[in-house]
Amino acid sequence: MRGLKKYLSGLFQGVRSLLQGMSVTGYHFFHPREIVTQQYPENRATLEIFERSKGELTMPHNELNEHKCTACGICQMVCPNGTITVLSKTEQNEDGKSKKVLDRYIYRLDQCTFCALCVKNCPSDAITFAPTFENAVYTRALLTKQLNKEGSKLQKKS
Amino acid sequence: MTDQALLDKVLAFAPGKVAVEEYVNTYPALRVEADALHDLARFLKENEETDFDYLMCLSGVDWGANLGVVYHLRSTRHGHVLVLKTQTPERITPTIDTISDLWVGAEFHEREVYDMFGIRFTNHPDMRRIFMSDKWMGFPLRKDYQASNPLHLETEGAYEDEGIRKLASGKGKDETFIINFGPQHPSTHGVLRLVITLEGENVDQVQPHCGYIHRGIEKMCEHLTYQQIVHLTDRMDYLSAHINNEAVCLCVEKALQVEVPLRAQYIRTIMDELTRVASHLLFWTSFGMDLGATTCFFYSMRERDHILDIFEETCGARLVLSYVCPGGVMYDLHPNFQRRVKDFIREMRRRLPEYHRLLSGNVIFQGRSRNIGVLSHENAVSFGVTGPSGRASGWHCDVRKQDPYHVYSQVDFQEAIRTEGDVFARYMLRMDELETSLNIIEQLIDQIPSGDYAAKMKPVIRVPEGEYYQRVETARGDLGVWLVSQGDKFPYRLKFRSPGFSTLAALPHLCHGFKIADLIAISGSLDFVIPDIDR
Amino acid sequence: MSSVWLLVFFITAILMVGAGIIMAWLLAPTSRNPQKLDPYECGIAATGWAWQQFNVGYYLFALLFLIFEVECVFMFPWAVVMRSLGVIAFVEILIFLFILVLGLAYAWKTKALEWE
Amino acid sequence: MIYDFSKLTSSLDQLLLSVLPPFWVLLVEALLVLIAGLAAFAVLGMILVYMERKVCAFFQVRLGPNRVGKWGTLQLIADMLKLLTKELVTPRGVDVLLYNVAPFIIIMAAFLSFGALPFARGLHAIDFNIGVFYLMAVSSLAVLGILLGGWASNNKYTVIGAMRSGAQVVSYELSVGLTYITMVAFAGTMQLSGIVEAQADGWFLFKGHLPALIAFVVFLIASTAEANRGPFDLAEAESELIAGYHTEYSGLRFAFFYLAEYLNMFIGAAIAATLFLGGWMPLHIGSWEAFNAVMDFIPPIVWFFGKTFLLVWVTMWFKWTFPRLRIDQLLTLEWKYLMPVSFFNLLLMTVIILLGWHF
Amino acid sequence: MMPTDFKDNEALEQLRESGTNVVLTTVSDLVSWGRANSLWPLMFATSCCGIEIMAAGAARTDFSRFGIEVYRSSPRQADLMVVAGTIVHKMAPVLKRLYDQMADPKYVVAMGNCAISGGPFRDSYHVVNGIEDIIPVDVYIPGCPVRPEALLYGIMQLQRKIKVSYSLPLGKKEEDK
């Protein structure tokens, strides 16, 4: 007899637990407010991307097309896997002194690990991470980028 | 027993064969002759006063002239730790006695040492490579490793695999139903491969095959500065990325004896616990999915997204944070941090009962998880199954209580413990820990002191010569970092004692006699992260 | 008339699948490589043969099913005429079910219903 | 009755007879049925899959397909086009004949049951006087397709999936059979149209109260299991057996298995609606004449599909809530719970009929 | 999104060829449309990026909106292989086999820097530096790990590529790989 009682109570408890589970999913079904989906391509204008977000390395230029990179090469040194290559050239300035300036700042987006050591160690704050993420391409070569713009110059210290 | 008394006792046991190591060490260390090792190990394990029942870490190291093996032993009863170091006489055919008959968990660790250094362990039951394929040439972690291995693109037949031949042997070829679960399988949580022999629905033997995501992190670390290493540790156990970062940083800080500012310690502790919550939420997700309850996935990922938002706002990344650096943290907290964390705690407290109603109480779920894959307390210690899985077997193994780091000693929290040791206990323990973590965060979030967020460090860190060991509690258990430095700016050897690796060793033991569906439940409840196992 | 429709539906089903497969055969691109036609086993070359001796667990249930299902079939005519037979029908089915339940109880008792 | 398809069909019949000899009439009608069946089948399949994806999305706090066409309505067209132009792989070492025949069998089983469903008065192709018995016979053919497909694939996962499915479907067939018997005893006929007509003054679920309710619940569970739907989807058990019995099937062949699963779910729900919820009969409540008149105004086909889709939705609710059963739990549920309950219920029903305690 | 919002339009221009037969081109476009909107991914992830795939499938950035929630674990039924995570030497043959066993047409997305170039582990002894050595890749999504929105963007890039490519075997048989 006790066996039968156990059998029946097991049956009812089991059914109860099932109904409890169904009440949770059922609640969500009938409350569309709970839907949390953000519709990505449609919401590009309003998408919340945090400013510290590390999407890709950029070198900010001001309106005179000037950057702050002195081509010291520290970023290249601290980078754990050779993502950054700083190519410098020697240029004569007005005084006739030769000076090392940035020629090309090569950044390989397809190798970067976003550890931010380069940005943190940069003595002149020349580089920063931008929160862009729409970088998918069909050809891998496009992921190797030159960060300094054509004809850009070193910003004068004010 | 004090460290000195312990050392005296051991020295008395095998005079002439044992010497106290005078190198800088975190724990008392002994140098043992290779031929005396096994007897000494047996003595240390079986003696009542020493009672070293937990093999924390077993690592190989290349000393140049010869190869060494280092054992970190711990007693769960007395809480003391001893390091045994032994060396092979030469490096052409190095052999050392196995200790896997004393600590079951050593079996896997010794295979790893064989794979990486080529040290053969005599009397080992299954001396095969563990990460690399059988064809691999050379032993990668040796300092003189230079062999170049070409990329093979054809998968070999399974009978060419030594381990599988072993599985099939003894029975006729027709009678064993050998089946591969993984590398590509929806519920091995990545690229773990389990080779299983079946009898109908019932699992007879399970043989884990690792190395499908072995990335050689330990070798890479030997060529990176301490700051650079941090970003690799993220990618080991990516679900507790922040805690991994910390392990290395804590180790370096301990070696340099740097005082981390209190603010940084608070930040790290809170981030730790948030990471743990995120990881356990993901466990709930994947465990539910393994059992076929797909809706769990969406509910807990919804809450997890809040944590990821908090991370991203402060650290700039969602998953692999790279937020910790030696001396503190990379940047200060975002002004919104405290508000968001409090919002999250409120939200999480509201949702947790829903989780229990949806899954924990469910009669099907209970039937599938109770009394399945029972891991006894004794076996948990012997295998070294730490973290939530170990605590579910009644083992008090929480590093946050045993070796408190940061501000854990000032926080009031209970170590969650269950004694059943089955799948359900492991599941419920993680749910308990979710609440514990929320409590810890709640205690700390309003107390964050002002001040610096990082101590001033030199741009190039040189760790003084010596060996350092640091344990932290990740979401998966006891992560140990063993750092050997020779005063250079790169570590000489950096070993990660990953919690998942020891846990995996216990899997074959747990699954025998259960069904295929149980195997999935058991491996799900152990909560593997495969890159954590393979490194 | 229904039998004709039965045939029609039968043919429709075959047509649907057949036409679909022919279409796919015409339209779909194909490629050949040595590994493509191997049995899939999580990306590893398969070990052994899938057609092997198998656990009897499944088979036992098939046998049990057979027994009960045949009894089930016997009950259909009874169900149709039950109302007109009255109490006798009830007694009959009582005896019939009693024997069946006895069988089930026996199977239960001998643990034939447990999955070993 | 305002809506009666039998009038439409008989007038069509008359019209054709007036211009063509009887044999040709039959042929033309057969062709019409064929086309109608095909169209209904395809459309229904697409609606069901679309419904599943949307419904599960709403259970899971998300939106589901919404980028292809308005609200994602064209999603299924895209899927169909894709599947139609996907390569058919026949792996080495399979039993070629059985491997190719399996999708035919599984679709055929679904089609034959589909034809026997009474959609509305007069819209009922296969109406045998042993209708219920016929349904029981053809719906269990589906398992043959699964078994053959799984076994012929010569893949370990598929073989295990097929075996599981075999054990599962045959077991649950018993409960289904017993609930059929219970309801046949109550209706006194096996003809489906007869059963529906008998519910004109009240659905069996209400008329048969307790035993009918038990039978209804048992049937719902058992038919879900027979259709291999979650939480009973052991045969395909994603997290254990990759894709279960159809792991090796690609492209359109796989699509047929996929389609059949949904149609079997639909057929299960439709039978439940027919046996317990009055099929296409509108809801009538005692002597509420106005209410009944309003209900009558809704066409029977809407009633039928309304009830069926409601039940389909309930089975989806099951699937998206519960974890999957293990094989022994599955068999325990059937042999130790559903079967004894069904036996008991049959007796209860007999007593109630004989004592006239039903409505 | 407008085409100008996307990157790498040049590569797409090269792909776009005009068919000779108007009817066939229309049919081909239709089929391409179907394929582009019904990408069923293979359940395949090796490391961190796999977690971000899960996140992309979760309710926040629900990728079922694109019709790609029908995750298939069997390569026979999958159209799209998202290689998420590091591929090591031991895994390379498995990856190749899985790709080989997929039924045509099939597409590959290299997700994350590990898959594209080896990423953080490119100097390691056991890591493949870029999966393009093993299997052809259609779209590269850089990131470490790739955030869910970036994955969706990558998928949309792939859809654009599929939509402009000629999809029927009639008259033009796909070359054996």
PDB file of N, CA, C and O in Angstrom, chain B residues 427-473:
ATOM      1  N   TYR B 427      25.735  20.405  -9.840  1.00  0.00           N
ATOM      2  CA  TYR B 427      24.899  21.459 -10.427  1.00  0.00           C
ATOM      3  C   TYR B 427      24.443  22.437  -9.352  1.00  0.00           C
ATOM      4  O   TYR B 427      24.596  23.649  -9.482  1.00  0.00           O
ATOM      5  N   MET B 428      23.901  21.899  -8.275  1.00  0.00           N
ATOM      6  CA  MET B 428      23.355  22.757  -7.232  1.00  0.00           C
ATOM      7  C   MET B 428      24.453  23.571  -6.569  1.00  0.00           C
ATOM      8  O   MET B 428      24.243  24.691  -6.139  1.00  0.00           O
ATOM      9  N   LEU B 429      25.649  22.984  -6.466  1.00  0.00           N
ATOM     10  CA  LEU B 429      26.734  23.712  -5.833  1.00  0.00           C
ATOM     11  C   LEU B 429      27.051  24.987  -6.603  1.00  0.00           C
ATOM     12  O   LEU B 429      27.314  26.031  -6.024  1.00  0.00           O
ATOM     13  N   ARG B 430      26.986  24.882  -7.920  1.00  0.00           N
ATOM     14  CA  ARG B 430      27.266  26.089  -8.701  1.00  0.00           C
ATOM     15  C   ARG B 430      26.157  27.114  -8.519  1.00  0.00           C
ATOM     16  O   ARG B 430      26.410  28.307  -8.486  1.00  0.00           O
ATOM     17  N   MET B 431      24.937  26.617  -8.373  1.00  0.00           N
ATOM     18  CA  MET B 431      23.854  27.557  -8.131  1.00  0.00           C
ATOM     19  C   MET B 431      24.038  28.219  -6.759  1.00  0.00           C
ATOM     20  O   MET B 431      23.776  29.407  -6.595  1.00  0.00           O
ATOM     21  N   ASP B 432      24.506  27.440  -5.767  1.00  0.00           N
ATOM     22  CA  ASP B 432      24.787  28.028  -4.448  1.00  0.00           C
ATOM     23  C   ASP B 432      25.876  29.082  -4.568  1.00  0.00           C
ATOM     24  O   ASP B 432      25.805  30.144  -3.957  1.00  0.00           O
ATOM     25  N   GLU B 433      26.892  28.750  -5.361  1.00  0.00           N
ATOM     26  CA  GLU B 433      28.013  29.683  -5.477  1.00  0.00           C
ATOM     27  C   GLU B 433      27.602  30.979  -6.150  1.00  0.00           C
ATOM     28  O   GLU B 433      28.180  32.025  -5.869  1.00  0.00           O
ATOM     29  N   LEU B 434      26.632  30.878  -7.045  1.00  0.00           N
ATOM     30  CA  LEU B 434      26.117  32.097  -7.649  1.00  0.00           C
ATOM     31  C   LEU B 434      25.668  33.062  -6.562  1.00  0.00           C
ATOM     32  O   LEU B 434      26.011  34.239  -6.558  1.00  0.00           O
ATOM     33  N   GLU B 435      24.907  32.515  -5.595  1.00  0.00           N
ATOM     34  CA  GLU B 435      24.402  33.382  -4.534  1.00  0.00           C
ATOM     35  C   GLU B 435      25.539  33.875  -3.651  1.00  0.00           C
ATOM     36  O   GLU B 435      25.565  35.039  -3.250  1.00  0.00           O
ATOM     37  N   THR B 436      26.480  32.974  -3.348  1.00  0.00           N
ATOM     38  CA  THR B 436      27.633  33.391  -2.544  1.00  0.00           C
ATOM     39  C   THR B 436      28.346  34.564  -3.201  1.00  0.00           C
ATOM     40  O   THR B 436      28.684  35.558  -2.562  1.00  0.00           O
ATOM     41  N   SER B 437      28.564  34.426  -4.510  1.00  0.00           N
ATOM     42  CA  SER B 437      29.296  35.473  -5.219  1.00  0.00           C
ATOM     43  C   SER B 437      28.531  36.786  -5.180  1.00  0.00           C
ATOM     44  O   SER B 437      29.126  37.845  -4.976  1.00  0.00           O
ATOM     45  N   LEU B 438      27.229  36.693  -5.354  1.00  0.00           N
ATOM     46  CA  LEU B 438      26.432  37.914  -5.289  1.00  0.00           C
ATOM     47  C   LEU B 438      26.585  38.568  -3.919  1.00  0.00           C
ATOM     48  O   LEU B 438      26.716  39.783  -3.798  1.00  0.00           O
ATOM     49  N   ASN B 439      26.600  37.736  -2.863  1.00  0.00           N
ATOM     50  CA  ASN B 439      26.763  38.282  -1.512  1.00  0.00           C
ATOM     51  C   ASN B 439      28.102  38.975  -1.366  1.00  0.00           C
ATOM     52  O   ASN B 439      28.192  40.053  -0.783  1.00  0.00           O
ATOM     53  N   ILE B 440      29.145  38.335  -1.884  1.00  0.00           N
ATOM     54  CA  ILE B 440      30.483  38.932  -1.751  1.00  0.00           C
ATOM     55  C   ILE B 440      30.525  40.281  -2.461  1.00  0.00           C
ATOM     56  O   ILE B 440      31.007  41.273  -1.910  1.00  0.00           O
ATOM     57  N   ILE B 441      29.985  40.305  -3.674  1.00  0.00           N
ATOM     58  CA  ILE B 441      30.019  41.565  -4.422  1.00  0.00           C
ATOM     59  C   ILE B 441      29.250  42.633  -3.659  1.00  0.00           C
ATOM     60  O   ILE B 441      29.693  43.777  -3.530  1.00  0.00           O
ATOM     61  N   GLU B 442      28.127  42.236  -3.114  1.00  0.00           N
ATOM     62  CA  GLU B 442      27.302  43.198  -2.392  1.00  0.00           C
ATOM     63  C   GLU B 442      28.046  43.795  -1.195  1.00  0.00           C
ATOM     64  O   GLU B 442      27.939  44.990  -0.910  1.00  0.00           O
ATOM     65  N   GLN B 443      28.820  42.959  -0.524  1.00  0.00           N
ATOM     66  CA  GLN B 443      29.575  43.464   0.625  1.00  0.00           C
ATOM     67  C   GLN B 443      30.646  44.458   0.207  1.00  0.00           C
ATOM     68  O   GLN B 443      30.984  45.372   0.948  1.00  0.00           O
ATOM     69  N   LEU B 444      31.212  44.244  -0.978  1.00  0.00           N
ATOM     70  CA  LEU B 444      32.372  45.039  -1.369  1.00  0.00           C
ATOM     71  C   LEU B 444      32.032  46.282  -2.164  1.00  0.00           C
ATOM     72  O   LEU B 444      32.771  47.257  -2.146  1.00  0.00           O
ATOM     73  N   ILE B 445      30.904  46.243  -2.856  1.00  0.00           N
ATOM     74  CA  ILE B 445      30.702  47.229  -3.916  1.00  0.00           C
ATOM     75  C   ILE B 445      30.654  48.650  -3.376  1.00  0.00           C
ATOM     76  O   ILE B 445      31.101  49.596  -4.030  1.00  0.00           O
ATOM     77  N   ASP B 446      30.157  48.827  -2.141  1.00  0.00           N
ATOM     78  CA  ASP B 446      30.101  50.185  -1.609  1.00  0.00           C
ATOM     79  C   ASP B 446      31.357  50.565  -0.835  1.00  0.00           C
ATOM     80  O   ASP B 446      31.481  51.693  -0.367  1.00  0.00           O
ATOM     81  N   GLN B 447      32.251  49.602  -0.668  1.00  0.00           N
ATOM     82  CA  GLN B 447      33.421  49.854   0.177  1.00  0.00           C
ATOM     83  C   GLN B 447      34.678  50.188  -0.618  1.00  0.00           C
ATOM     84  O   GLN B 447      35.738  50.347  -0.021  1.00  0.00           O
ATOM     85  N   ILE B 448      34.575  50.248  -1.935  1.00  0.00           N
ATOM     86  CA  ILE B 448      35.802  50.425  -2.724  1.00  0.00           C
ATOM     87  C   ILE B 448      36.511  51.704  -2.282  1.00  0.00           C
ATOM     88  O   ILE B 448      35.948  52.790  -2.389  1.00  0.00           O
ATOM     89  N   PRO B 449      37.732  51.584  -1.750  1.00  0.00           N
ATOM     90  CA  PRO B 449      38.422  52.780  -1.278  1.00  0.00           C
ATOM     91  C   PRO B 449      38.956  53.599  -2.444  1.00  0.00           C
ATOM     92  O   PRO B 449      39.133  53.077  -3.548  1.00  0.00           O
ATOM     93  N   SER B 450      39.186  54.863  -2.216  1.00  0.00           N
ATOM     94  CA  SER B 450      39.789  55.657  -3.274  1.00  0.00           C
ATOM     95  C   SER B 450      41.308  55.481  -3.203  1.00  0.00           C
ATOM     96  O   SER B 450      41.835  54.909  -2.264  1.00  0.00           O
ATOM     97  N   GLY B 451      41.969  55.962  -4.204  1.00  0.00           N
ATOM     98  CA  GLY B 451      43.416  55.815  -4.230  1.00  0.00           C
ATOM     99  C   GLY B 451      43.876  55.371  -5.598  1.00  0.00           C
ATOM    100  O   GLY B 451      43.130  55.446  -6.572  1.00  0.00           O
ATOM    101  N   ASP B 452      45.121  54.906  -5.648  1.00  0.00           N
ATOM    102  CA  ASP B 452      45.665  54.468  -6.931  1.00  0.00           C
ATOM    103  C   ASP B 452      45.022  53.153  -7.355  1.00  0.00           C
ATOM    104  O   ASP B 452      44.649  52.342  -6.515  1.00  0.00           O
ATOM    105  N   TYR B 453      44.960  52.966  -8.658  1.00  0.00           N
ATOM    106  CA  TYR B 453      44.462  51.675  -9.128  1.00  0.00           C
ATOM    107  C   TYR B 453      45.601  50.749  -9.535  1.00  0.00           C
ATOM    108  O   TYR B 453      45.377  49.624  -9.923  1.00  0.00           O
ATOM    109  N   ALA B 454      46.838  51.233  -9.470  1.00  0.00           N
ATOM    110  CA  ALA B 454      47.964  50.342  -9.765  1.00  0.00           C
ATOM    111  C   ALA B 454      49.201  50.884  -9.075  1.00  0.00           C
ATOM    112  O   ALA B 454      49.376  52.093  -8.955  1.00  0.00           O
ATOM    113  N   ALA B 455      50.028  49.945  -8.632  1.00  0.00           N
ATOM    114  CA  ALA B 455      51.301  50.352  -8.056  1.00  0.00           C
ATOM    115  C   ALA B 455      52.256  50.719  -9.177  1.00  0.00           C
ATOM    116  O   ALA B 455      52.118  50.250 -10.306  1.00  0.00           O
ATOM    117  N   LYS B 456      53.200  51.549  -8.868  1.00  0.00           N
ATOM    118  CA  LYS B 456      54.177  51.952  -9.882  1.00  0.00           C
ATOM    119  C   LYS B 456      55.100  50.770 -10.144  1.00  0.00           C
ATOM    120  O   LYS B 456      55.701  50.213  -9.237  1.00  0.00           O
ATOM    121  N   MET B 457      55.191  50.379 -11.401  1.00  0.00           N
ATOM    122  CA  MET B 457      56.076  49.261 -11.736  1.00  0.00           C
ATOM    123  C   MET B 457      57.089  49.739 -12.753  1.00  0.00           C
ATOM    124  O   MET B 457      56.845  50.683 -13.499  1.00  0.00           O
ATOM    125  N   LYS B 458      58.223  49.039 -12.784  1.00  0.00           N
ATOM    126  CA  LYS B 458      59.208  49.362 -13.811  1.00  0.00           C
ATOM    127  C   LYS B 458      58.661  48.918 -15.166  1.00  0.00           C
ATOM    128  O   LYS B 458      57.904  47.959 -15.242  1.00  0.00           O
ATOM    129  N   PRO B 459      59.081  49.582 -16.229  1.00  0.00           N
ATOM    130  CA  PRO B 459      58.594  49.164 -17.545  1.00  0.00           C
ATOM    131  C   PRO B 459      59.045  47.751 -17.907  1.00  0.00           C
ATOM    132  O   PRO B 459      58.311  47.017 -18.556  1.00  0.00           O
ATOM    133  N   VAL B 460      60.234  47.373 -17.485  1.00  0.00           N
ATOM    134  CA  VAL B 460      60.673  46.000 -17.732  1.00  0.00           C
ATOM    135  C   VAL B 460      60.817  45.308 -16.384  1.00  0.00           C
ATOM    136  O   VAL B 460      61.626  45.713 -15.555  1.00  0.00           O
ATOM    137  N   ILE B 461      60.015  44.293 -16.189  1.00  0.00           N
ATOM    138  CA  ILE B 461      60.016  43.602 -14.902  1.00  0.00           C
ATOM    139  C   ILE B 461      61.015  42.459 -14.950  1.00  0.00           C
ATOM    140  O   ILE B 461      60.980  41.636 -15.869  1.00  0.00           O
ATOM    141  N   ARG B 462      61.916  42.432 -13.980  1.00  0.00           N
ATOM    142  CA  ARG B 462      62.802  41.278 -13.841  1.00  0.00           C
ATOM    143  C   ARG B 462      62.495  40.625 -12.511  1.00  0.00           C
ATOM    144  O   ARG B 462      62.695  41.221 -11.449  1.00  0.00           O
ATOM    145  N   VAL B 463      62.047  39.401 -12.556  1.00  0.00           N
ATOM    146  CA  VAL B 463      61.686  38.696 -11.336  1.00  0.00           C
ATOM    147  C   VAL B 463      62.954  38.085 -10.757  1.00  0.00           C
ATOM    148  O   VAL B 463      63.719  37.452 -11.482  1.00  0.00           O
ATOM    149  N   PRO B 464      63.200  38.291  -9.450  1.00  0.00           N
ATOM    150  CA  PRO B 464      64.413  37.720  -8.847  1.00  0.00           C
ATOM    151  C   PRO B 464      64.451  36.203  -8.964  1.00  0.00           C
ATOM    152  O   PRO B 464      63.408  35.537  -9.017  1.00  0.00           O
ATOM    153  N   GLU B 465      65.649  35.683  -8.968  1.00  0.00           N
ATOM    154  CA  GLU B 465      65.828  34.247  -9.173  1.00  0.00           C
ATOM    155  C   GLU B 465      65.090  33.464  -8.095  1.00  0.00           C
ATOM    156  O   GLU B 465      65.117  33.820  -6.925  1.00  0.00           O
ATOM    157  N   GLY B 466      64.462  32.395  -8.486  1.00  0.00           N
ATOM    158  CA  GLY B 466      63.743  31.582  -7.522  1.00  0.00           C
ATOM    159  C   GLY B 466      62.532  30.921  -8.143  1.00  0.00           C
ATOM    160  O   GLY B 466      62.301  31.016  -9.341  1.00  0.00           O
ATOM    161  N   GLU B 467      61.788  30.211  -7.292  1.00  0.00           N
ATOM    162  CA  GLU B 467      60.580  29.541  -7.760  1.00  0.00           C
ATOM    163  C   GLU B 467      59.405  30.036  -6.935  1.00  0.00           C
ATOM    164  O   GLU B 467      59.501  30.161  -5.726  1.00  0.00           O
ATOM    165  N   TYR B 468      58.336  30.300  -7.607  1.00  0.00           N
ATOM    166  CA  TYR B 468      57.187  30.873  -6.910  1.00  0.00           C
ATOM    167  C   TYR B 468      55.944  30.107  -7.314  1.00  0.00           C
ATOM    168  O   TYR B 468      55.798  29.711  -8.467  1.00  0.00           O
ATOM    169  N   TYR B 469      55.061  29.903  -6.368  1.00  0.00           N
ATOM    170  CA  TYR B 469      53.821  29.184  -6.674  1.00  0.00           C
ATOM    171  C   TYR B 469      52.658  30.007  -6.162  1.00  0.00           C
ATOM    172  O   TYR B 469      52.681  30.517  -5.053  1.00  0.00           O
ATOM    173  N   GLN B 470      51.668  30.173  -6.979  1.00  0.00           N
ATOM    174  CA  GLN B 470      50.505  30.958  -6.571  1.00  0.00           C
ATOM    175  C   GLN B 470      49.242  30.228  -6.960  1.00  0.00           C
ATOM    176  O   GLN B 470      49.121  29.744  -8.091  1.00  0.00           O
ATOM    177  N   ARG B 471      48.328  30.123  -6.015  1.00  0.00           N
ATOM    178  CA  ARG B 471      47.050  29.472  -6.311  1.00  0.00           C
ATOM    179  C   ARG B 471      45.950  30.521  -6.307  1.00  0.00           C
ATOM    180  O   ARG B 471      45.969  31.441  -5.492  1.00  0.00           O
ATOM    181  N   VAL B 472      45.023  30.367  -7.223  1.00  0.00           N
ATOM    182  CA  VAL B 472      43.801  31.180  -7.156  1.00  0.00           C
ATOM    183  C   VAL B 472      42.624  30.258  -7.423  1.00  0.00           C
ATOM    184  O   VAL B 472      42.786  29.170  -7.957  1.00  0.00           O
ATOM    185  N   GLU B 473      41.467  30.706  -7.036  1.00  0.00           N
ATOM    186  CA  GLU B 473      40.257  29.915  -7.247  1.00  0.00           C
ATOM    187  C   GLU B 473      39.546  30.448  -8.481  1.00  0.00           C
ATOM    188  O   GLU B 473      38.917  31.498  -8.438  1.00  0.00           O
TER     189      GLU B 473
END
